[in-house]
Amino acid sequence: MTNCSSLKKAVTCTAWIRRFCHNVRCRPGERKIGSLSPDEKRDALHFWIRLAQEKFYFAELDALRNGTTLPHHSSLSKVRPHLCKDGLLKATLRTNEPSVIILPDLGYITTLIVDEAHRQCFHQSTRTTLALVSAEYLVRRRTVLRIVSSCGRCRRYRGLPYNSAEGTLPEFRTTPARAFSKVGLDYFGPIYVDPGETKVWGLLITCATTRAVHLEVVRTQSTEDLQLALRRFFALRGTPSLIYSDNAKSFKKLSGVLPRSTCWRYIPEASPWWGGFWERLVACVKKSLKITLHQCRLSYDELATTFYELALHLNLRPLTRDNEDAALTPAHFLFGITSIRGVVSPAVDPAATLDRAWRNRRRISDHLTRRWTGDIYRP
């Protein structure tokens, strides 16, 4: 029977085998022919139920046949079991409804019956399946829950996606380097500005190591406007040695006119998750602008000023865990401040020599590098 994956198949095969055995023993005129009758299918189903009850409730069946009381450890003592004329073990309900057949928890026939009911109710919940089964059988809810939970089709549609292990970060993100020496960039927008609701775009440039942010406003996504924005960025932050971006046409056209010391690399096509370290910050910028500006229309100059102020506050965000008192921020690596008014390094004593002051600044820089390596990338 365990070779049958459905109740219909098990009952049909058993009914045909029982008919064959019947026809072998009887005379030719008494043999059954044609398709299976409902009585034959019912008898085949009851045959397997009786076998399961004999296996799991043999002590209770012996007690009922001998007219003695049930064993004290029996799980059927509260359902008032009795034997019907078919030899099946049934439970007497407290209402006036007909008695129902008792199904053992671990019987394979129980699994087939519950699975068939689960399919008949279109793979609905455990409660619906239990209500359908309870019309003819007595079965525990936890048994129905176990069988419904193992339904292959339900698990396919209700299961969570595969959670793959996170890969190691690339070397250019974990090697200490000057701020904005290795960057990733992307466009976001459009944003409407006055007059005439002109469309402009934002260009986000983020440092791959310190996670610092630089924002620029561009009038179009053309190569010329991108080149001007990068020239402003190079003048303010220095020329990076490595630039990562997606495969936009304006990015590819500009890669040939960069300084020789700059290498421009592209992520695979149709793979935005490769640029996660800048896409995450693009989402932060868009959320902040949407909530702050709401339905306001700024001029081009006002929007450019807003971009610089927003970049300042993004560079003040903590990079380490929230429960730390002095969280490490991108501003530490840009200009040494932890807040708008505070500085991370003490004021230099005018009487101190330049050599001592340089060593002091160097010690602070090494301390920030150790914190960056130990706090940001620890598990």
mmCIF file of C-alpha atoms in Angstrom:
data_model
loop_
_atom_site.group_PDB
_atom_site.id
_atom_site.type_symbol
_atom_site.label_atom_id
_atom_site.label_comp_id
_atom_site.label_asym_id
_atom_site.label_seq_id
_atom_site.Cartn_x
_atom_site.Cartn_y
_atom_site.Cartn_z
ATOM 1 C CA MET A 1 0.000 0.000 0.000
ATOM 2 C CA THR A 2 2.877 2.360 0.670
ATOM 3 C CA ASN A 3 3.589 2.318 -3.068
ATOM 4 C CA CYS A 4 0.331 4.220 -3.657
ATOM 5 C CA SER A 5 0.580 7.988 -3.419
ATOM 6 C CA SER A 6 -3.162 8.695 -3.400
ATOM 7 C CA LEU A 7 -6.255 7.254 -1.760
ATOM 8 C CA LYS A 8 -7.990 6.732 -5.091
ATOM 9 C CA LYS A 9 -5.137 4.623 -6.426
ATOM 10 C CA ALA A 10 -4.878 2.552 -3.251
ATOM 11 C CA VAL A 11 -8.610 1.874 -3.090
ATOM 12 C CA THR A 12 -8.916 1.084 -6.800
ATOM 13 C CA CYS A 13 -5.974 -1.328 -6.832
ATOM 14 C CA THR A 14 -7.213 -3.072 -3.703
ATOM 15 C CA ALA A 15 -10.749 -3.373 -5.087
ATOM 16 C CA TRP A 16 -9.513 -4.988 -8.303
ATOM 17 C CA ILE A 17 -7.350 -7.448 -6.354
ATOM 18 C CA ARG A 18 -10.262 -8.365 -4.074
ATOM 19 C CA ARG A 19 -12.521 -8.863 -7.113
ATOM 20 C CA PHE A 20 -9.908 -11.119 -8.712
ATOM 21 C CA CYS A 21 -9.681 -13.225 -5.542
ATOM 22 C CA HIS A 22 -13.486 -13.408 -5.420
ATOM 23 C CA ASN A 23 -13.810 -14.455 -9.051
ATOM 24 C CA VAL A 24 -11.147 -17.153 -8.634
ATOM 25 C CA ARG A 25 -13.041 -18.805 -5.771
ATOM 26 C CA CYS A 26 -16.575 -18.625 -7.191
ATOM 27 C CA ARG A 27 -18.317 -20.243 -10.163
ATOM 28 C CA PRO A 28 -18.228 -18.588 -13.606
ATOM 29 C CA GLY A 29 -21.847 -17.499 -13.356
ATOM 30 C CA GLU A 30 -21.255 -15.751 -10.026
ATOM 31 C CA ARG A 31 -18.230 -13.742 -11.082
ATOM 32 C CA LYS A 32 -18.287 -9.962 -11.022
ATOM 33 C CA ILE A 33 -17.607 -8.118 -14.258
ATOM 34 C CA GLY A 34 -17.624 -4.542 -15.447
ATOM 35 C CA SER A 35 -16.413 -1.465 -13.619
ATOM 36 C CA LEU A 36 -15.979 -1.349 -9.873
ATOM 37 C CA SER A 37 -19.094 -0.668 -7.835
ATOM 38 C CA PRO A 38 -19.208 1.852 -4.950
ATOM 39 C CA ASP A 39 -19.651 -1.036 -2.504
ATOM 40 C CA GLU A 40 -16.448 -2.681 -3.722
ATOM 41 C CA LYS A 41 -14.507 0.552 -3.306
ATOM 42 C CA ARG A 42 -15.965 1.073 0.168
ATOM 43 C CA ASP A 43 -15.064 -2.467 1.203
ATOM 44 C CA ALA A 44 -11.509 -1.957 -0.076
ATOM 45 C CA LEU A 45 -11.171 1.238 1.965
ATOM 46 C CA HIS A 46 -12.549 -0.434 5.093
ATOM 47 C CA PHE A 47 -10.118 -3.317 4.570
ATOM 48 C CA TRP A 48 -7.122 -1.005 4.957
ATOM 49 C CA ILE A 49 -8.697 0.846 7.879
ATOM 50 C CA ARG A 50 -9.271 -2.447 9.718
ATOM 51 C CA LEU A 51 -5.641 -3.436 9.171
ATOM 52 C CA ALA A 52 -4.448 -0.090 10.559
ATOM 53 C CA GLN A 53 -6.730 -0.398 13.585
ATOM 54 C CA GLU A 54 -5.530 -3.947 14.250
ATOM 55 C CA LYS A 55 -1.942 -2.686 14.193
ATOM 56 C CA PHE A 56 -2.295 0.384 16.419
ATOM 57 C CA TYR A 57 -5.382 -0.433 18.561
ATOM 58 C CA PHE A 58 -4.987 -4.180 19.109
ATOM 59 C CA ALA A 59 -5.381 -3.885 22.903
ATOM 60 C CA GLU A 60 -8.599 -1.886 22.608
ATOM 61 C CA LEU A 61 -10.022 -4.295 20.024
ATOM 62 C CA ASP A 62 -9.276 -7.304 22.251
ATOM 63 C CA ALA A 63 -10.970 -5.592 25.183
ATOM 64 C CA LEU A 64 -14.096 -4.783 23.164
ATOM 65 C CA ARG A 65 -14.321 -8.303 21.729
ATOM 66 C CA ASN A 66 -13.941 -9.876 25.175
ATOM 67 C CA GLY A 67 -16.352 -7.425 26.796
ATOM 68 C CA THR A 68 -13.780 -6.048 29.247
ATOM 69 C CA THR A 69 -12.811 -2.482 30.046
ATOM 70 C CA LEU A 70 -10.279 -0.604 27.998
ATOM 71 C CA PRO A 71 -6.676 -0.376 29.218
ATOM 72 C CA HIS A 72 -6.171 2.583 31.538
ATOM 73 C CA HIS A 73 -3.479 4.034 29.284
ATOM 74 C CA SER A 74 -5.676 3.884 26.176
ATOM 75 C CA SER A 75 -6.081 7.110 24.197
ATOM 76 C CA LEU A 76 -9.616 6.050 23.222
ATOM 77 C CA SER A 77 -11.100 5.956 26.707
ATOM 78 C CA LYS A 78 -12.765 9.374 26.287
ATOM 79 C CA VAL A 79 -14.423 8.704 22.923
ATOM 80 C CA ARG A 80 -16.435 5.616 23.967
ATOM 81 C CA PRO A 81 -15.297 3.259 21.180
ATOM 82 C CA HIS A 82 -17.355 0.354 19.936
ATOM 83 C CA LEU A 83 -17.237 -2.237 17.146
ATOM 84 C CA CYS A 84 -19.679 -1.987 14.276
ATOM 85 C CA LYS A 85 -20.965 -4.865 12.142
ATOM 86 C CA ASP A 86 -18.159 -4.308 9.604
ATOM 87 C CA GLY A 87 -15.559 -4.912 12.292
ATOM 88 C CA LEU A 88 -14.481 -1.276 12.311
ATOM 89 C CA LEU A 89 -13.631 0.595 15.473
ATOM 90 C CA LYS A 90 -15.901 3.623 15.780
ATOM 91 C CA ALA A 91 -16.317 6.468 18.256
ATOM 92 C CA THR A 92 -19.638 7.419 19.824
ATOM 93 C CA LEU A 93 -20.180 11.171 19.575
ATOM 94 C CA ARG A 94 -21.764 13.225 22.346
ATOM 95 C CA THR A 95 -24.335 14.559 19.898
ATOM 96 C CA ASN A 96 -27.015 12.650 18.042
ATOM 97 C CA GLU A 97 -24.829 12.395 14.943
ATOM 98 C CA PRO A 98 -23.819 8.959 13.623
ATOM 99 C CA SER A 99 -20.650 7.430 14.992
ATOM 100 C CA VAL A 100 -17.431 7.989 13.058
ATOM 101 C CA ILE A 101 -14.525 5.691 12.214
ATOM 102 C CA ILE A 102 -11.434 6.071 14.383
ATOM 103 C CA LEU A 103 -8.221 6.605 12.422
ATOM 104 C CA PRO A 104 -4.834 5.884 14.023
ATOM 105 C CA ASP A 105 -2.383 8.773 14.057
ATOM 106 C CA LEU A 106 0.490 6.922 12.391
ATOM 107 C CA GLY A 107 -1.443 4.791 9.915
ATOM 108 C CA TYR A 108 -0.578 5.264 6.254
ATOM 109 C CA ILE A 109 -4.252 5.028 5.369
ATOM 110 C CA THR A 110 -4.812 8.046 7.621
ATOM 111 C CA THR A 111 -2.271 10.006 5.611
ATOM 112 C CA LEU A 112 -4.019 9.097 2.358
ATOM 113 C CA ILE A 113 -7.480 9.985 3.684
ATOM 114 C CA VAL A 114 -6.408 13.365 5.059
ATOM 115 C CA ASP A 115 -4.414 14.148 1.922
ATOM 116 C CA GLU A 116 -7.429 13.359 -0.250
ATOM 117 C CA ALA A 117 -9.619 15.642 1.868
ATOM 118 C CA HIS A 118 -6.981 18.362 1.640
ATOM 119 C CA ARG A 119 -7.109 18.150 -2.146
ATOM 120 C CA GLN A 120 -10.908 18.134 -2.208
ATOM 121 C CA CYS A 121 -11.020 21.411 -0.268
ATOM 122 C CA PHE A 122 -8.547 22.970 -2.746
ATOM 123 C CA HIS A 123 -5.545 22.921 -0.417
ATOM 124 C CA GLN A 124 -7.125 25.138 2.213
ATOM 125 C CA SER A 125 -6.069 25.435 5.840
ATOM 126 C CA THR A 126 -5.767 22.735 8.466
ATOM 127 C CA ARG A 127 -9.070 23.793 10.007
ATOM 128 C CA THR A 128 -10.967 23.340 6.733
ATOM 129 C CA THR A 129 -9.335 19.984 6.062
ATOM 130 C CA LEU A 130 -10.116 18.786 9.590
ATOM 131 C CA ALA A 131 -13.757 19.817 9.238
ATOM 132 C CA LEU A 132 -14.071 17.824 6.021
ATOM 133 C CA VAL A 133 -12.398 14.724 7.467
ATOM 134 C CA SER A 134 -14.389 14.886 10.717
ATOM 135 C CA ALA A 135 -17.626 14.274 8.843
ATOM 136 C CA GLU A 136 -16.730 10.559 8.562
ATOM 137 C CA TYR A 137 -13.647 9.972 10.691
ATOM 138 C CA LEU A 138 -12.226 10.752 14.099
ATOM 139 C CA VAL A 139 -8.670 12.025 13.761
ATOM 140 C CA ARG A 140 -6.599 14.339 15.904
ATOM 141 C CA ARG A 141 -5.943 17.893 14.826
ATOM 142 C CA ARG A 142 -2.194 17.541 15.236
ATOM 143 C CA THR A 143 -2.274 14.578 12.848
ATOM 144 C CA VAL A 144 -4.098 16.646 10.230
ATOM 145 C CA LEU A 145 -1.660 19.502 10.818
ATOM 146 C CA ARG A 146 1.315 17.203 10.274
ATOM 147 C CA ILE A 147 -0.084 15.819 7.033
ATOM 148 C CA VAL A 148 -1.186 19.192 5.659
ATOM 149 C CA SER A 149 2.192 20.715 6.515
ATOM 150 C CA SER A 150 3.924 18.023 4.458
ATOM 151 C CA CYS A 151 1.810 18.706 1.355
ATOM 152 C CA GLY A 152 4.311 19.161 -1.466
ATOM 153 C CA ARG A 153 2.233 21.595 -3.489
ATOM 154 C CA CYS A 154 1.441 23.794 -0.481
ATOM 155 C CA ARG A 155 5.092 23.889 0.512
ATOM 156 C CA ARG A 156 5.997 24.927 -3.003
ATOM 157 C CA TYR A 157 3.743 27.995 -2.954
ATOM 158 C CA ARG A 158 4.018 28.896 0.722
ATOM 159 C CA GLY A 159 7.700 28.252 1.220
ATOM 160 C CA LEU A 160 10.248 31.004 1.626
ATOM 161 C CA PRO A 161 12.830 31.627 -1.086
ATOM 162 C CA TYR A 162 16.220 30.028 -0.761
ATOM 163 C CA ASN A 163 18.435 32.000 1.588
ATOM 164 C CA SER A 164 21.954 31.709 0.283
ATOM 165 C CA ALA A 165 24.950 32.514 2.425
ATOM 166 C CA GLU A 166 26.414 35.966 1.997
ATOM 167 C CA GLY A 167 29.619 36.069 0.021
ATOM 168 C CA THR A 168 32.795 37.777 1.124
ATOM 169 C CA LEU A 169 33.189 41.456 0.358
ATOM 170 C CA PRO A 170 35.542 42.348 -2.499
ATOM 171 C CA GLU A 171 39.037 43.409 -1.578
ATOM 172 C CA PHE A 172 38.593 47.017 -2.691
ATOM 173 C CA ARG A 173 35.871 47.459 -0.045
ATOM 174 C CA THR A 174 37.811 46.009 2.881
ATOM 175 C CA THR A 175 41.246 47.511 2.242
ATOM 176 C CA PRO A 176 41.836 50.824 4.090
ATOM 177 C CA ALA A 177 42.187 53.682 1.615
ATOM 178 C CA ARG A 178 41.711 57.419 1.286
ATOM 179 C CA ALA A 179 38.105 58.571 1.249
ATOM 180 C CA PHE A 180 36.632 58.609 -2.279
ATOM 181 C CA SER A 181 39.642 56.815 -3.748
ATOM 182 C CA LYS A 182 37.353 53.919 -4.771
ATOM 183 C CA VAL A 183 33.801 54.926 -5.562
ATOM 184 C CA GLY A 184 30.536 53.764 -7.087
ATOM 185 C CA LEU A 185 28.089 56.089 -8.825
ATOM 186 C CA ASP A 186 24.584 56.088 -10.240
ATOM 187 C CA TYR A 187 21.806 58.435 -11.360
ATOM 188 C CA PHE A 188 18.491 58.907 -9.588
ATOM 189 C CA GLY A 189 15.446 60.945 -10.500
ATOM 190 C CA PRO A 190 14.036 62.758 -12.360
ATOM 191 C CA ILE A 191 13.335 65.671 -10.026
ATOM 192 C CA TYR A 192 11.169 68.602 -11.122
ATOM 193 C CA VAL A 193 12.446 72.129 -10.492
ATOM 194 C CA ASP A 194 11.097 75.600 -11.196
ATOM 195 C CA PRO A 195 10.528 77.337 -13.487
ATOM 196 C CA GLY A 196 8.300 75.270 -15.723
ATOM 197 C CA GLU A 197 8.773 71.991 -13.839
ATOM 198 C CA THR A 198 12.012 71.259 -15.638
ATOM 199 C CA LYS A 199 13.381 67.777 -15.138
ATOM 200 C CA VAL A 200 16.835 67.329 -13.613
ATOM 201 C CA TRP A 201 18.639 64.302 -12.215
ATOM 202 C CA GLY A 202 20.804 63.556 -9.246
ATOM 203 C CA LEU A 203 24.218 61.909 -9.399
ATOM 204 C CA LEU A 204 25.227 59.951 -6.302
ATOM 205 C CA ILE A 205 28.882 59.098 -5.733
ATOM 206 C CA THR A 206 29.714 56.985 -2.693
ATOM 207 C CA CYS A 207 33.012 55.793 -1.281
ATOM 208 C CA ALA A 208 33.340 52.020 -1.298
ATOM 209 C CA THR A 209 35.391 51.930 1.917
ATOM 210 C CA THR A 210 34.252 54.797 4.174
ATOM 211 C CA ARG A 211 30.656 54.860 2.791
ATOM 212 C CA ALA A 212 30.823 58.649 2.423
ATOM 213 C CA VAL A 213 28.360 60.284 0.001
ATOM 214 C CA HIS A 214 28.707 63.074 -2.559
ATOM 215 C CA LEU A 215 25.670 64.443 -4.447
ATOM 216 C CA GLU A 216 25.571 66.487 -7.642
ATOM 217 C CA VAL A 217 22.711 67.894 -9.733
ATOM 218 C CA VAL A 218 22.855 67.364 -13.500
ATOM 219 C CA ARG A 219 20.485 68.856 -16.055
ATOM 220 C CA THR A 220 20.533 65.784 -18.305
ATOM 221 C CA GLN A 221 22.026 62.306 -18.328
ATOM 222 C CA SER A 222 24.252 63.157 -21.264
ATOM 223 C CA THR A 223 27.976 62.502 -21.308
ATOM 224 C CA GLU A 224 28.754 66.238 -21.273
ATOM 225 C CA ASP A 225 26.810 66.930 -18.060
ATOM 226 C CA LEU A 226 28.273 63.815 -16.454
ATOM 227 C CA GLN A 227 31.778 64.962 -17.315
ATOM 228 C CA LEU A 228 31.184 68.380 -15.734
ATOM 229 C CA ALA A 229 29.771 66.757 -12.580
ATOM 230 C CA LEU A 230 32.788 64.464 -12.291
ATOM 231 C CA ARG A 231 35.169 67.387 -12.781
ATOM 232 C CA ARG A 232 33.512 69.148 -9.844
ATOM 233 C CA PHE A 233 33.757 65.962 -7.798
ATOM 234 C CA PHE A 234 37.444 65.458 -8.668
ATOM 235 C CA ALA A 235 38.218 69.047 -7.684
ATOM 236 C CA LEU A 236 36.499 68.690 -4.295
ATOM 237 C CA ARG A 237 37.288 65.084 -3.303
ATOM 238 C CA GLY A 238 40.331 64.160 -5.370
ATOM 239 C CA THR A 239 40.686 61.832 -8.335
ATOM 240 C CA PRO A 240 39.623 58.250 -7.514
ATOM 241 C CA SER A 241 41.664 55.271 -8.590
ATOM 242 C CA LEU A 242 38.637 53.023 -9.175
ATOM 243 C CA ILE A 243 35.066 53.786 -10.306
ATOM 244 C CA TYR A 244 32.254 51.225 -10.382
ATOM 245 C CA SER A 245 28.915 51.783 -12.142
ATOM 246 C CA ASP A 246 26.223 50.057 -14.162
ATOM 247 C CA ASN A 247 26.226 49.800 -17.946
ATOM 248 C CA ALA A 248 24.541 53.118 -18.819
ATOM 249 C CA LYS A 249 25.591 54.504 -22.207
ATOM 250 C CA SER A 250 26.784 57.811 -20.763
ATOM 251 C CA PHE A 251 29.057 55.949 -18.338
ATOM 252 C CA LYS A 252 30.614 53.840 -21.075
ATOM 253 C CA LYS A 253 31.210 56.842 -23.345
ATOM 254 C CA LEU A 254 33.017 58.724 -20.589
ATOM 255 C CA SER A 255 35.327 55.904 -19.531
ATOM 256 C CA GLY A 256 37.745 56.706 -22.352
ATOM 257 C CA VAL A 257 38.360 60.341 -21.343
ATOM 258 C CA LEU A 258 39.214 59.771 -17.675
ATOM 259 C CA PRO A 259 42.674 60.373 -16.231
ATOM 260 C CA ARG A 260 45.083 57.498 -16.732
ATOM 261 C CA SER A 261 45.222 56.830 -12.999
ATOM 262 C CA THR A 262 41.475 56.072 -12.891
ATOM 263 C CA CYS A 263 40.073 52.651 -13.787
ATOM 264 C CA TRP A 264 36.353 52.420 -14.637
ATOM 265 C CA ARG A 265 34.707 49.027 -14.141
ATOM 266 C CA TYR A 266 31.141 47.949 -14.863
ATOM 267 C CA ILE A 267 28.902 45.474 -13.089
ATOM 268 C CA PRO A 268 27.313 42.657 -15.148
ATOM 269 C CA GLU A 269 24.292 43.674 -17.204
ATOM 270 C CA ALA A 270 20.829 43.185 -15.661
ATOM 271 C CA SER A 271 22.450 42.543 -12.259
ATOM 272 C CA PRO A 272 21.659 45.560 -10.053
ATOM 273 C CA TRP A 273 22.524 43.664 -6.858
ATOM 274 C CA TRP A 274 26.182 43.890 -7.845
ATOM 275 C CA GLY A 275 25.902 47.598 -7.146
ATOM 276 C CA GLY A 276 24.291 47.201 -3.761
ATOM 277 C CA PHE A 277 26.723 49.513 -1.970
ATOM 278 C CA TRP A 278 25.465 52.497 -3.967
ATOM 279 C CA GLU A 279 21.871 51.358 -4.578
ATOM 280 C CA ARG A 280 21.259 51.293 -0.819
ATOM 281 C CA LEU A 281 22.320 54.922 -0.507
ATOM 282 C CA VAL A 282 20.258 55.910 -3.540
ATOM 283 C CA ALA A 283 17.221 54.576 -1.667
ATOM 284 C CA CYS A 284 18.145 56.642 1.416
ATOM 285 C CA VAL A 285 18.514 59.817 -0.671
ATOM 286 C CA LYS A 286 15.234 59.315 -2.526
ATOM 287 C CA LYS A 287 13.349 58.622 0.700
ATOM 288 C CA SER A 288 14.755 61.724 2.398
ATOM 289 C CA LEU A 289 13.950 63.963 -0.579
ATOM 290 C CA LYS A 290 10.441 62.565 -0.959
ATOM 291 C CA ILE A 291 9.526 63.143 2.680
ATOM 292 C CA THR A 292 11.306 66.491 3.059
ATOM 293 C CA LEU A 293 10.294 68.182 -0.189
ATOM 294 C CA HIS A 294 6.842 66.581 -0.347
ATOM 295 C CA GLN A 295 5.161 68.598 -3.122
ATOM 296 C CA CYS A 296 7.544 71.572 -3.076
ATOM 297 C CA ARG A 297 9.204 72.792 -6.272
ATOM 298 C CA LEU A 298 12.707 74.166 -5.731
ATOM 299 C CA SER A 299 14.831 76.106 -8.140
ATOM 300 C CA TYR A 300 17.953 74.546 -9.609
ATOM 301 C CA ASP A 301 20.257 76.398 -7.206
ATOM 302 C CA GLU A 302 18.067 75.589 -4.206
ATOM 303 C CA LEU A 303 18.074 71.912 -5.134
ATOM 304 C CA ALA A 304 21.867 71.906 -5.508
ATOM 305 C CA THR A 305 22.192 73.456 -2.047
ATOM 306 C CA THR A 306 19.760 70.883 -0.632
ATOM 307 C CA PHE A 307 21.860 68.111 -2.157
ATOM 308 C CA TYR A 308 25.029 69.318 -0.439
ATOM 309 C CA GLU A 309 23.238 69.659 2.920
ATOM 310 C CA LEU A 310 21.697 66.207 2.558
ATOM 311 C CA ALA A 311 25.108 64.731 1.732
ATOM 312 C CA LEU A 312 26.518 66.333 4.890
ATOM 313 C CA HIS A 313 23.920 64.678 7.104
ATOM 314 C CA LEU A 314 24.267 61.342 5.325
ATOM 315 C CA ASN A 315 27.966 61.500 6.117
ATOM 316 C CA LEU A 316 27.080 61.951 9.793
ATOM 317 C CA ARG A 317 25.129 58.690 9.952
ATOM 318 C CA PRO A 318 26.615 55.969 12.213
ATOM 319 C CA LEU A 319 28.378 53.074 10.537
ATOM 320 C CA THR A 320 28.724 50.957 13.675
ATOM 321 C CA ARG A 321 26.083 49.559 15.972
ATOM 322 C CA ASP A 322 23.509 51.867 17.479
ATOM 323 C CA ASN A 323 24.248 50.969 21.100
ATOM 324 C CA GLU A 324 27.749 52.396 20.960
ATOM 325 C CA ASP A 325 28.331 55.795 22.545
ATOM 326 C CA ALA A 326 30.748 57.167 19.945
ATOM 327 C CA ALA A 327 29.650 55.615 16.681
ATOM 328 C CA LEU A 328 31.998 55.730 13.728
ATOM 329 C CA THR A 329 30.711 57.870 10.830
ATOM 330 C CA PRO A 330 31.931 58.726 7.316
ATOM 331 C CA ALA A 331 32.581 62.251 8.612
ATOM 332 C CA HIS A 332 35.458 60.894 10.704
ATOM 333 C CA PHE A 333 37.349 60.031 7.528
ATOM 334 C CA LEU A 334 36.360 63.155 5.608
ATOM 335 C CA PHE A 335 37.054 65.978 8.042
ATOM 336 C CA GLY A 336 37.303 64.497 11.516
ATOM 337 C CA ILE A 337 33.951 65.586 12.958
ATOM 338 C CA THR A 338 31.407 63.451 14.718
ATOM 339 C CA SER A 339 28.655 66.052 14.682
ATOM 340 C CA ILE A 340 28.078 69.444 13.156
ATOM 341 C CA ARG A 341 29.836 71.174 16.062
ATOM 342 C CA GLY A 342 32.153 68.477 17.440
ATOM 343 C CA VAL A 343 35.617 67.398 16.324
ATOM 344 C CA VAL A 344 37.237 64.043 16.855
ATOM 345 C CA SER A 345 40.804 65.324 17.286
ATOM 346 C CA PRO A 346 41.862 67.747 20.032
ATOM 347 C CA ALA A 347 43.060 71.211 19.194
ATOM 348 C CA VAL A 348 46.756 71.465 18.405
ATOM 349 C CA ASP A 349 48.823 73.204 21.062
ATOM 350 C CA PRO A 350 50.512 76.241 19.446
ATOM 351 C CA ALA A 351 53.620 75.571 21.528
ATOM 352 C CA ALA A 352 53.928 71.987 20.277
ATOM 353 C CA THR A 353 56.283 71.232 17.445
ATOM 354 C CA LEU A 354 54.953 70.305 14.029
ATOM 355 C CA ASP A 355 56.573 66.893 14.330
ATOM 356 C CA ARG A 356 54.702 66.126 17.553
ATOM 357 C CA ALA A 357 51.454 67.417 16.091
ATOM 358 C CA TRP A 358 51.914 65.246 13.010
ATOM 359 C CA ARG A 359 52.534 62.146 15.146
ATOM 360 C CA ASN A 360 49.427 62.955 17.175
ATOM 361 C CA ARG A 361 47.286 63.206 14.046
ATOM 362 C CA ARG A 362 48.844 60.028 12.723
ATOM 363 C CA ARG A 363 47.967 58.186 15.921
ATOM 364 C CA ILE A 364 44.345 59.334 15.646
ATOM 365 C CA SER A 365 44.217 58.260 12.003
ATOM 366 C CA ASP A 366 45.537 54.800 12.894
ATOM 367 C CA HIS A 367 42.943 54.540 15.658
ATOM 368 C CA LEU A 368 40.140 55.318 13.189
ATOM 369 C CA THR A 369 41.505 52.741 10.761
ATOM 370 C CA ARG A 370 41.543 50.045 13.460
ATOM 371 C CA ARG A 371 37.976 50.891 14.445
ATOM 372 C CA TRP A 372 36.911 50.835 10.800
ATOM 373 C CA THR A 373 38.426 47.384 10.319
ATOM 374 C CA GLY A 374 37.224 45.903 13.612
ATOM 375 C CA ASP A 375 33.772 47.446 14.052
ATOM 376 C CA ILE A 376 32.269 47.814 10.600
ATOM 377 C CA TYR A 377 33.232 44.441 9.135
ATOM 378 C CA ARG A 378 32.961 42.279 12.235
ATOM 379 C CA PRO A 379 30.202 39.630 12.163
#
